[in-house]
Coordinates of C-alpha atoms in Angstrom, one line a residue:
M1 CA -10.4 -39.4 9.6
I2 CA -13.9 -38.1 10.3
I3 CA -12.4 -35.0 12.0
F4 CA -10.0 -34.5 9.0
A5 CA -12.9 -34.7 6.5
V6 CA -15.0 -32.2 8.6
A7 CA -12.1 -29.8 8.7
I8 CA -11.6 -30.0 4.9
A9 CA -15.3 -29.4 4.4
A10 CA -15.3 -26.5 6.7
G11 CA -12.3 -25.0 4.9
I12 CA -14.0 -25.3 1.6
A13 CA -17.2 -23.7 2.9
L14 CA -15.3 -20.8 4.4
S15 CA -13.4 -20.3 1.1
I16 CA -16.7 -20.2 -0.8
F17 CA -18.2 -17.8 1.7
W18 CA -15.2 -15.4 1.5
G19 CA -14.9 -15.7 -2.3
Q20 CA -11.2 -16.5 -2.2
N21 CA -8.9 -19.2 -0.9
W22 CA -7.4 -16.9 1.6
S23 CA -6.1 -19.8 3.7
L24 CA -3.4 -20.5 1.1
P25 CA 0.0 -19.1 2.4
R26 CA 1.2 -16.1 0.5
S27 CA 4.9 -16.2 -0.5
P28 CA 6.9 -13.2 0.7
M29 CA 8.6 -13.4 -2.7
A30 CA 6.2 -10.9 -4.3
G31 CA 8.1 -10.7 -7.6
G32 CA 9.1 -14.3 -7.8
A33 CA 12.8 -14.6 -8.6
T34 CA 13.0 -10.8 -9.2
T35 CA 12.3 -10.2 -5.5
V36 CA 14.7 -8.4 -3.2
I37 CA 14.8 -8.4 0.6
N38 CA 14.9 -4.7 1.1
R39 CA 12.3 -2.8 3.2
T40 CA 14.3 0.5 3.3
S41 CA 13.7 3.8 1.5
R42 CA 15.7 2.4 -1.4
G43 CA 13.6 -0.7 -1.7
F44 CA 12.0 0.3 -5.0
E45 CA 15.3 1.2 -6.7
Q46 CA 17.0 -2.2 -6.7
P47 CA 17.7 -4.2 -9.9
A48 CA 16.2 -7.6 -10.2
P49 CA 18.7 -10.0 -8.6
N50 CA 18.4 -12.6 -11.3
L51 CA 19.6 -10.4 -14.2
S52 CA 22.5 -11.7 -16.2
E53 CA 25.7 -9.6 -16.0
A54 CA 25.0 -8.1 -19.4
E55 CA 21.4 -7.3 -18.4
L56 CA 22.6 -5.7 -15.2
Q57 CA 24.9 -3.4 -17.2
D58 CA 22.0 -2.4 -19.4
H59 CA 19.9 -1.8 -16.3
L60 CA 22.6 0.5 -14.8
E61 CA 22.8 2.4 -18.1
G62 CA 19.1 2.8 -18.1
D63 CA 19.3 4.0 -14.5
R64 CA 21.6 6.8 -15.7
A65 CA 19.2 7.7 -18.4
F66 CA 16.3 7.7 -15.9
E67 CA 18.3 10.1 -13.6
A68 CA 19.5 12.4 -16.4
V69 CA 18.4 16.0 -16.0
F70 CA 17.6 17.6 -19.3
V71 CA 18.6 21.2 -20.2
T72 CA 17.8 23.8 -22.8
P73 CA 19.2 23.1 -26.3
P74 CA 21.8 23.4 -27.7
A75 CA 23.9 21.6 -25.1
P76 CA 26.5 18.8 -25.4
V77 CA 24.8 16.6 -22.8
N78 CA 21.1 15.9 -22.1
S79 CA 19.9 18.6 -24.5
G80 CA 16.2 18.9 -25.5
L81 CA 14.2 20.1 -22.5
G82 CA 11.0 21.8 -23.4
P83 CA 10.4 24.4 -24.4
L84 CA 7.3 23.4 -22.3
F85 CA 7.5 20.8 -19.7
N86 CA 6.5 19.6 -16.2
N87 CA 9.8 18.3 -14.9
A88 CA 13.4 18.0 -16.1
S89 CA 14.0 14.3 -15.5
C90 CA 12.2 11.0 -15.1
A91 CA 13.5 10.7 -11.5
G92 CA 12.1 14.2 -10.8
C93 CA 8.6 12.8 -10.9
H94 CA 9.3 9.2 -9.9
I95 CA 11.2 9.9 -6.7
R96 CA 13.0 6.7 -5.6
D97 CA 10.8 4.9 -8.2
G98 CA 7.8 5.1 -5.9
R99 CA 4.4 6.9 -5.7
G100 CA 4.4 10.7 -6.1
M101 CA 2.9 13.6 -4.2
P102 CA 0.1 16.0 -5.3
V103 CA 2.5 18.9 -5.6
K104 CA 3.8 21.1 -8.5
G105 CA 6.3 19.2 -10.6
Q106 CA 4.6 15.8 -9.8
M107 CA 0.9 16.4 -10.1
L108 CA -0.1 16.4 -13.7
V109 CA -3.3 17.6 -15.4
R110 CA -4.4 15.5 -18.4
V111 CA -6.8 17.4 -20.7
S112 CA -8.9 16.6 -23.7
L113 CA -11.9 17.8 -25.6
P114 CA -15.1 15.8 -25.5
P115 CA -15.3 13.0 -28.1
G116 CA -16.2 14.4 -31.5
Y117 CA -15.7 18.0 -30.5
P118 CA -15.0 19.9 -33.7
T119 CA -11.6 21.5 -34.4
T120 CA -10.4 23.2 -37.5
S121 CA -7.4 22.1 -39.6
E122 CA -5.5 25.2 -38.5
E123 CA -6.0 24.2 -34.8
Q124 CA -4.8 20.7 -35.6
E125 CA -1.6 22.1 -37.1
V126 CA -1.0 24.3 -34.0
I127 CA -1.5 21.2 -31.8
F128 CA 1.1 19.2 -33.7
E129 CA 3.7 22.0 -33.8
S130 CA 4.1 21.9 -30.0
H131 CA 2.7 18.4 -29.2
P132 CA 4.2 15.6 -31.3
E133 CA 2.1 13.0 -29.4
A134 CA -0.9 14.4 -31.1
S135 CA 0.3 12.9 -34.4
V136 CA -1.1 9.6 -33.3
T137 CA -4.7 8.6 -32.5
L138 CA -5.7 9.4 -28.9
G139 CA -9.0 7.6 -29.1
N140 CA -11.9 9.5 -27.6
A141 CA -9.6 12.0 -25.8
P142 CA -8.8 14.5 -28.6
P143 CA -6.1 17.1 -27.8
V144 CA -6.9 20.6 -26.8
P145 CA -5.8 23.3 -29.3
G146 CA -2.9 25.3 -27.7
I147 CA -2.3 22.7 -25.0
G148 CA -2.4 19.1 -26.3
T149 CA -3.2 16.3 -23.9
Q150 CA -1.4 17.5 -20.8
I151 CA -0.9 20.9 -19.3
Q152 CA 2.8 21.7 -19.2
D153 CA 3.1 24.2 -16.4
Q154 CA 6.7 25.1 -16.7
A155 CA 8.7 26.6 -19.6
V156 CA 12.3 27.5 -20.6
Y157 CA 13.4 31.1 -20.9
G158 CA 11.5 33.0 -23.5
Y159 CA 8.4 30.8 -23.4
Q160 CA 5.2 30.9 -21.3
P161 CA 3.8 27.8 -19.6
E162 CA 0.5 26.7 -21.0
A163 CA -1.3 27.4 -17.7
E164 CA -0.8 27.9 -14.0
V165 CA -2.2 25.1 -11.9
E166 CA -3.1 25.8 -8.2
I167 CA -4.5 23.0 -6.0
S168 CA -6.7 23.6 -3.0
W169 CA -8.2 21.0 -0.8
Q170 CA -11.9 20.5 0.0
K171 CA -12.6 18.6 3.3
S172 CA -15.4 16.3 4.1
F173 CA -16.2 14.3 7.2
G174 CA -17.7 10.9 8.1
N175 CA -18.2 8.3 10.8
Y176 CA -17.3 4.6 11.1
A177 CA -20.1 2.4 12.5
D178 CA -18.5 2.5 15.9
G179 CA -18.8 6.3 16.0
T180 CA -15.2 7.1 15.3
T181 CA -15.0 10.1 13.1
Y182 CA -12.7 10.6 10.0
E183 CA -11.8 13.4 7.7
L184 CA -11.2 13.2 3.9
R185 CA -9.9 15.7 1.4
S186 CA -10.3 16.1 -2.3
P187 CA -8.4 18.4 -4.7
V188 CA -9.8 21.4 -6.5
A189 CA -7.7 22.6 -9.4
R190 CA -7.7 26.2 -10.4
I191 CA -6.2 26.4 -13.9
T192 CA -5.4 29.8 -15.3
L193 CA -4.3 30.4 -18.9
P194 CA -1.5 32.9 -19.8
N195 CA -4.2 35.5 -20.7
G196 CA -5.6 35.3 -17.2
K197 CA -8.7 33.4 -18.2
P198 CA -9.8 29.9 -17.0
L199 CA -9.8 26.9 -19.2
P200 CA -12.8 26.8 -21.6
P201 CA -15.7 24.9 -20.0
E202 CA -15.7 22.2 -22.6
V203 CA -12.1 21.1 -21.7
L204 CA -12.1 17.9 -19.7
T205 CA -9.4 17.6 -17.0
S206 CA -8.0 14.7 -14.9
L207 CA -5.4 15.1 -12.1
R208 CA -2.7 12.4 -11.9
I209 CA 0.2 11.7 -9.6
P210 CA 3.2 9.4 -10.6
T211 CA 2.7 5.7 -10.1
P212 CA 5.4 3.3 -8.7
I213 CA 7.5 1.9 -11.5
F214 CA 9.1 -1.2 -9.9
G215 CA 7.7 -4.6 -11.1
R216 CA 6.3 -3.2 -14.3
G217 CA 8.3 -5.6 -16.4
L218 CA 6.6 -8.5 -14.7
L219 CA 3.2 -6.9 -15.5
E220 CA 4.2 -6.6 -19.1
A221 CA 5.2 -10.3 -19.1
I222 CA 1.7 -11.4 -18.3
V223 CA 0.0 -12.6 -21.5
D224 CA -3.2 -10.8 -22.6
E225 CA -5.2 -14.0 -22.2
T226 CA -4.5 -14.1 -18.5
I227 CA -5.8 -10.6 -18.0
L228 CA -8.8 -11.0 -20.3
A229 CA -9.8 -14.2 -18.4
L230 CA -10.3 -12.1 -15.3
A231 CA -12.7 -9.7 -17.1
D232 CA -16.4 -10.0 -16.4
P233 CA -17.9 -6.9 -18.1
E234 CA -21.5 -8.1 -17.8
D235 CA -21.0 -9.3 -14.2
S236 CA -22.1 -12.8 -15.2
N237 CA -21.2 -14.2 -11.8
K238 CA -23.3 -11.6 -10.0
D239 CA -20.7 -10.6 -7.5
G240 CA -21.1 -6.9 -8.2
I241 CA -17.6 -6.7 -9.8
S242 CA -17.4 -6.2 -13.6
G243 CA -13.8 -5.7 -14.6
R244 CA -13.3 -4.5 -18.2
P245 CA -10.1 -4.3 -20.3
N246 CA -9.1 -1.0 -21.8
M247 CA -8.4 -1.3 -25.5
V248 CA -5.9 1.4 -26.6
W249 CA -3.8 2.5 -29.5
D250 CA -0.3 1.0 -29.9
T251 CA 1.8 3.5 -31.7
T252 CA 4.5 1.0 -32.7
A253 CA 2.1 -1.7 -33.9
Q254 CA -0.3 0.8 -35.4
K255 CA -3.3 -1.1 -34.1
V256 CA -5.7 -1.3 -31.1
V257 CA -4.3 -3.6 -28.3
L258 CA -4.9 -4.3 -24.6
G259 CA -3.9 -1.4 -22.3
R260 CA -2.3 -2.2 -19.0
F261 CA -0.3 0.8 -17.7
G262 CA -1.3 4.2 -16.4
H263 CA -4.1 5.1 -14.0
K264 CA -6.7 4.2 -16.7
A265 CA -4.7 1.4 -18.4
N266 CA -4.4 3.7 -21.4
I267 CA -0.9 2.7 -22.3
P268 CA -0.1 -0.7 -23.9
D269 CA 3.5 -1.2 -23.0
L270 CA 6.5 0.3 -21.3
L271 CA 8.2 1.5 -24.4
Q272 CA 5.2 3.7 -25.2
Q273 CA 4.9 4.7 -21.6
S274 CA 8.5 5.9 -21.6
A275 CA 8.2 7.7 -24.9
S276 CA 5.0 9.4 -23.8
A277 CA 6.6 10.6 -20.5
Y278 CA 9.6 12.0 -22.4
V279 CA 7.5 14.1 -24.7
N280 CA 4.7 15.0 -22.4
D281 CA 6.5 15.5 -19.1
M282 CA 9.8 16.9 -20.3
G283 CA 9.1 18.1 -23.9
V284 CA 11.9 15.7 -25.1
T285 CA 11.1 14.3 -28.5
N286 CA 12.1 10.7 -29.2
P287 CA 11.9 8.1 -32.0
L288 CA 8.3 7.2 -31.1
F289 CA 7.2 10.8 -30.9
P290 CA 9.6 12.8 -33.1
E291 CA 9.7 16.4 -34.3
K292 CA 7.7 17.1 -37.5
D293 CA 10.8 16.6 -39.6
G294 CA 11.5 13.2 -38.1
S295 CA 14.4 14.3 -35.8
S296 CA 14.3 13.8 -32.1
D297 CA 16.1 15.0 -28.9
I298 CA 17.1 11.5 -27.8
D299 CA 17.9 8.4 -29.8
D300 CA 16.7 4.8 -29.8
R301 CA 19.4 3.7 -27.4
T302 CA 18.4 6.2 -24.7
L303 CA 14.7 5.5 -25.0
N304 CA 15.3 1.7 -25.0
T305 CA 17.7 1.7 -22.0
A306 CA 15.4 4.0 -19.9
T307 CA 12.6 1.5 -20.8
F308 CA 14.8 -1.4 -19.8
Y309 CA 15.4 0.2 -16.4
T310 CA 11.7 0.3 -15.7
Q311 CA 11.3 -3.3 -16.9
T312 CA 14.0 -4.8 -14.7
L313 CA 13.4 -3.1 -11.3
A314 CA 13.0 -5.7 -8.5
V315 CA 9.9 -6.1 -6.3
P316 CA 10.4 -5.8 -2.5
A317 CA 9.6 -8.9 -0.5
R318 CA 6.6 -8.9 1.8
T319 CA 7.2 -8.6 5.5
M320 CA 5.5 -9.9 8.6
V321 CA 3.9 -12.8 6.7
D322 CA 3.7 -14.9 9.9
D323 CA 2.3 -12.1 12.0
P324 CA -1.1 -13.3 13.3
I325 CA -2.6 -9.8 13.0
V326 CA -1.4 -9.6 9.4
K327 CA -3.0 -13.0 8.7
Q328 CA -6.2 -11.8 10.3
G329 CA -6.0 -8.7 8.1
E330 CA -5.7 -10.8 5.0
K331 CA -8.8 -12.8 5.9
L332 CA -10.7 -9.5 6.4
F333 CA -9.3 -8.2 3.0
N334 CA -10.8 -11.3 1.3
Q335 CA -14.0 -11.3 3.4
A336 CA -14.6 -7.7 2.2
N337 CA -14.2 -9.0 -1.4
C338 CA -11.3 -6.6 -2.0
A339 CA -9.5 -9.5 -3.7
A340 CA -12.1 -9.6 -6.5
C341 CA -10.2 -6.7 -8.1
H342 CA -6.9 -6.8 -6.2
V343 CA -6.1 -10.3 -7.5
A344 CA -3.2 -11.6 -5.4
E345 CA -1.5 -14.1 -7.6
L346 CA -0.6 -14.0 -11.3
R347 CA 1.8 -15.8 -13.6
T348 CA 4.2 -14.4 -16.2
A349 CA 4.8 -16.2 -19.5
N350 CA 7.5 -16.1 -22.2
Y351 CA 9.1 -12.7 -22.2
E352 CA 11.9 -10.8 -24.0
I353 CA 13.9 -10.6 -20.7
P354 CA 14.3 -14.2 -19.5
A355 CA 14.7 -13.2 -15.9
L356 CA 11.1 -12.1 -15.8
A357 CA 9.6 -15.1 -17.6
H358 CA 7.6 -17.8 -16.0
Q359 CA 7.4 -16.2 -12.5
T360 CA 4.6 -16.6 -9.9
I361 CA 4.0 -13.0 -8.7
Y362 CA 1.8 -11.3 -6.2
P363 CA 0.8 -7.8 -7.6
Y364 CA -2.7 -7.7 -6.1
S365 CA -4.2 -6.3 -9.3
D366 CA -6.2 -7.6 -12.3
L367 CA -5.0 -4.7 -14.5
L368 CA -8.7 -4.1 -15.5
L369 CA -10.9 -1.1 -15.3
H370 CA -13.6 -0.8 -12.6
D371 CA -16.3 1.7 -11.9
M372 CA -15.1 3.5 -8.7
G373 CA -18.1 5.7 -8.3
A374 CA -19.0 9.4 -8.7
E375 CA -16.7 10.7 -6.0
L376 CA -13.5 9.5 -7.7
A377 CA -14.8 10.2 -11.2
D378 CA -12.8 12.6 -13.5
R379 CA -15.7 12.4 -16.1
R380 CA -13.0 12.2 -18.8
P381 CA -13.1 9.1 -21.1
D382 CA -9.8 7.5 -22.1
F383 CA -10.2 5.0 -24.9
A384 CA -12.6 2.4 -23.5
A385 CA -12.3 3.8 -19.9
T386 CA -15.3 5.9 -18.9
G387 CA -15.1 8.9 -16.6
T388 CA -15.8 6.7 -13.5
E389 CA -13.4 3.8 -14.3
W390 CA -9.9 3.4 -13.0
R391 CA -7.4 0.5 -13.4
T392 CA -6.9 -1.6 -10.3
P393 CA -3.6 -0.4 -9.0
P394 CA -1.1 -3.1 -7.9
L395 CA -0.7 -3.2 -4.1
W396 CA 2.8 -4.8 -3.9
G397 CA 5.2 -2.6 -2.1
L398 CA 2.3 -0.6 -0.6
G399 CA 3.8 -0.7 2.9
L400 CA 7.0 1.0 1.7
T401 CA 5.2 3.9 -0.1
Q402 CA 5.8 6.5 2.6
T403 CA 9.1 5.0 3.6
A404 CA 10.4 5.7 0.1
L405 CA 8.8 9.1 0.0
P406 CA 7.1 10.6 3.1
Y407 CA 3.8 12.4 2.4
S408 CA 3.3 10.6 -0.9
G409 CA -0.4 10.2 -1.7
Y410 CA -2.7 7.3 -2.6
L411 CA -5.2 7.1 -5.4
H412 CA -4.9 8.7 -8.8
D413 CA -4.6 12.2 -7.6
G414 CA -2.9 11.7 -4.2
R415 CA -6.0 12.8 -2.2
A416 CA -5.7 10.0 0.3
R417 CA -3.0 10.6 3.0
T418 CA -3.4 7.2 4.5
L419 CA -4.5 3.7 3.4
A420 CA -7.7 4.1 5.5
E421 CA -8.6 7.2 3.5
A422 CA -7.9 5.4 0.3
I423 CA -10.4 2.7 1.3
L424 CA -13.0 5.2 2.3
W425 CA -12.9 6.9 -1.1
H426 CA -13.9 3.6 -2.8
G427 CA -17.3 3.7 -4.5
G428 CA -19.1 2.1 -7.4
E429 CA -18.2 -1.6 -7.6
A430 CA -16.1 -1.2 -4.5
A431 CA -18.8 0.5 -2.4
Q432 CA -19.9 -2.7 -0.6
S433 CA -16.2 -3.4 0.4
K434 CA -15.9 0.1 1.8
E435 CA -19.1 -0.3 3.8
M436 CA -17.8 -3.5 5.3
F437 CA -14.6 -1.7 6.3
K438 CA -16.6 1.1 7.9
K439 CA -18.6 -1.5 9.9
M440 CA -15.5 -3.3 11.2
P441 CA -14.4 -2.6 14.8
Q442 CA -11.2 -0.6 15.3
S443 CA -9.2 -3.8 15.9
D444 CA -10.3 -5.3 12.5
R445 CA -9.7 -2.1 10.6
D446 CA -6.2 -2.0 12.1
A447 CA -5.5 -5.6 11.2
L448 CA -6.6 -5.0 7.5
I449 CA -4.3 -1.9 7.3
R450 CA -1.5 -3.9 8.9
F451 CA -1.9 -6.5 6.2
L452 CA -1.7 -3.9 3.5
N453 CA 1.4 -2.5 5.1
S454 CA 3.0 -6.0 4.9
L455 CA 2.7 -6.0 1.1

């Protein structure tokens, strides 16, 4: 009995020291009952296995909408592309529903003017004529006259793209504490307007690659109170982590609500996420972002089924959960305080899709904004998000990222080619965690990466 009591006390002490109860076994069922056992290149594309037959048919219809390639109007099928766009289909950016690459057609450039920057009524009219999304409030990221909020670098016949975007890579080098060297790279965008001039200096830019889309319905099914309870904007517990919610404009509800999707949590829900992607990425107007006369290229049914597809994709199960090195890596992950932002376990609540309701899930995210330091900063505000803040990205399925799409990148602009590089770019609130990683011996660094690859 004495030995048992001592063991319990030691366990509690270690849990307090490491900040998390890492000793609890993690379920391989990362998405609860929506989990699939599939660690292949198609692992992100599977429907949740617990959908009803009717829901499965809706999912498959949404899959067809997601794969649809749009063409120049007028056309009998999939008409409405452009005239300016970045890609011709949802699946063209979200290849196999996973993370994207920092290449033309996938790398996007979000743009805006500084908050409060003056524009004339004539400029506002020009903005709306080609960018219906500008009809709604965009918070402190006002659209750029002649461009809108996203550079569309492709155009149909007879039109000019808004700009040409060329990416070059700047290298930097560093050392781990054991003397091992590493190389990092960061993108440098050269943006040229049709008149041959660069963007005006006052225009703020932010490079983005596509995020994975599986499991998003589960994230939508988490109630606001759960996410807000994780926030600690004043760092009252003095752990150096101060997650903040982004409060954004809900176009449907016409009010400010909690943001949870996108690299800066600047989108409130998956319907608005889908509608924004249609109009910004493909130039396809829709019921949420229609033409000036109220018409649109796609109808409610198409927008809703494409949204339903992203809501009902399954989450791949974890692998190697009993591997001793993976277990050691998870301990190191918690010891480095990574779990303060990458919260392992969350719970969904009542939801419009019953299959996603009341699930215990393991996304490894708090869906909050965190200061990630100057080196990752885009210096572009986005509602409540500052230029140094980014949403904690979910880590589930991380080990399948480059199985689904080889050479896909990590972080918001795809600069990190490996998980180690992604960790080494962490700064701001995560700087201490990065330093702990740098001080680990090679075997511990390998164990932590092996744990991440088990997700």
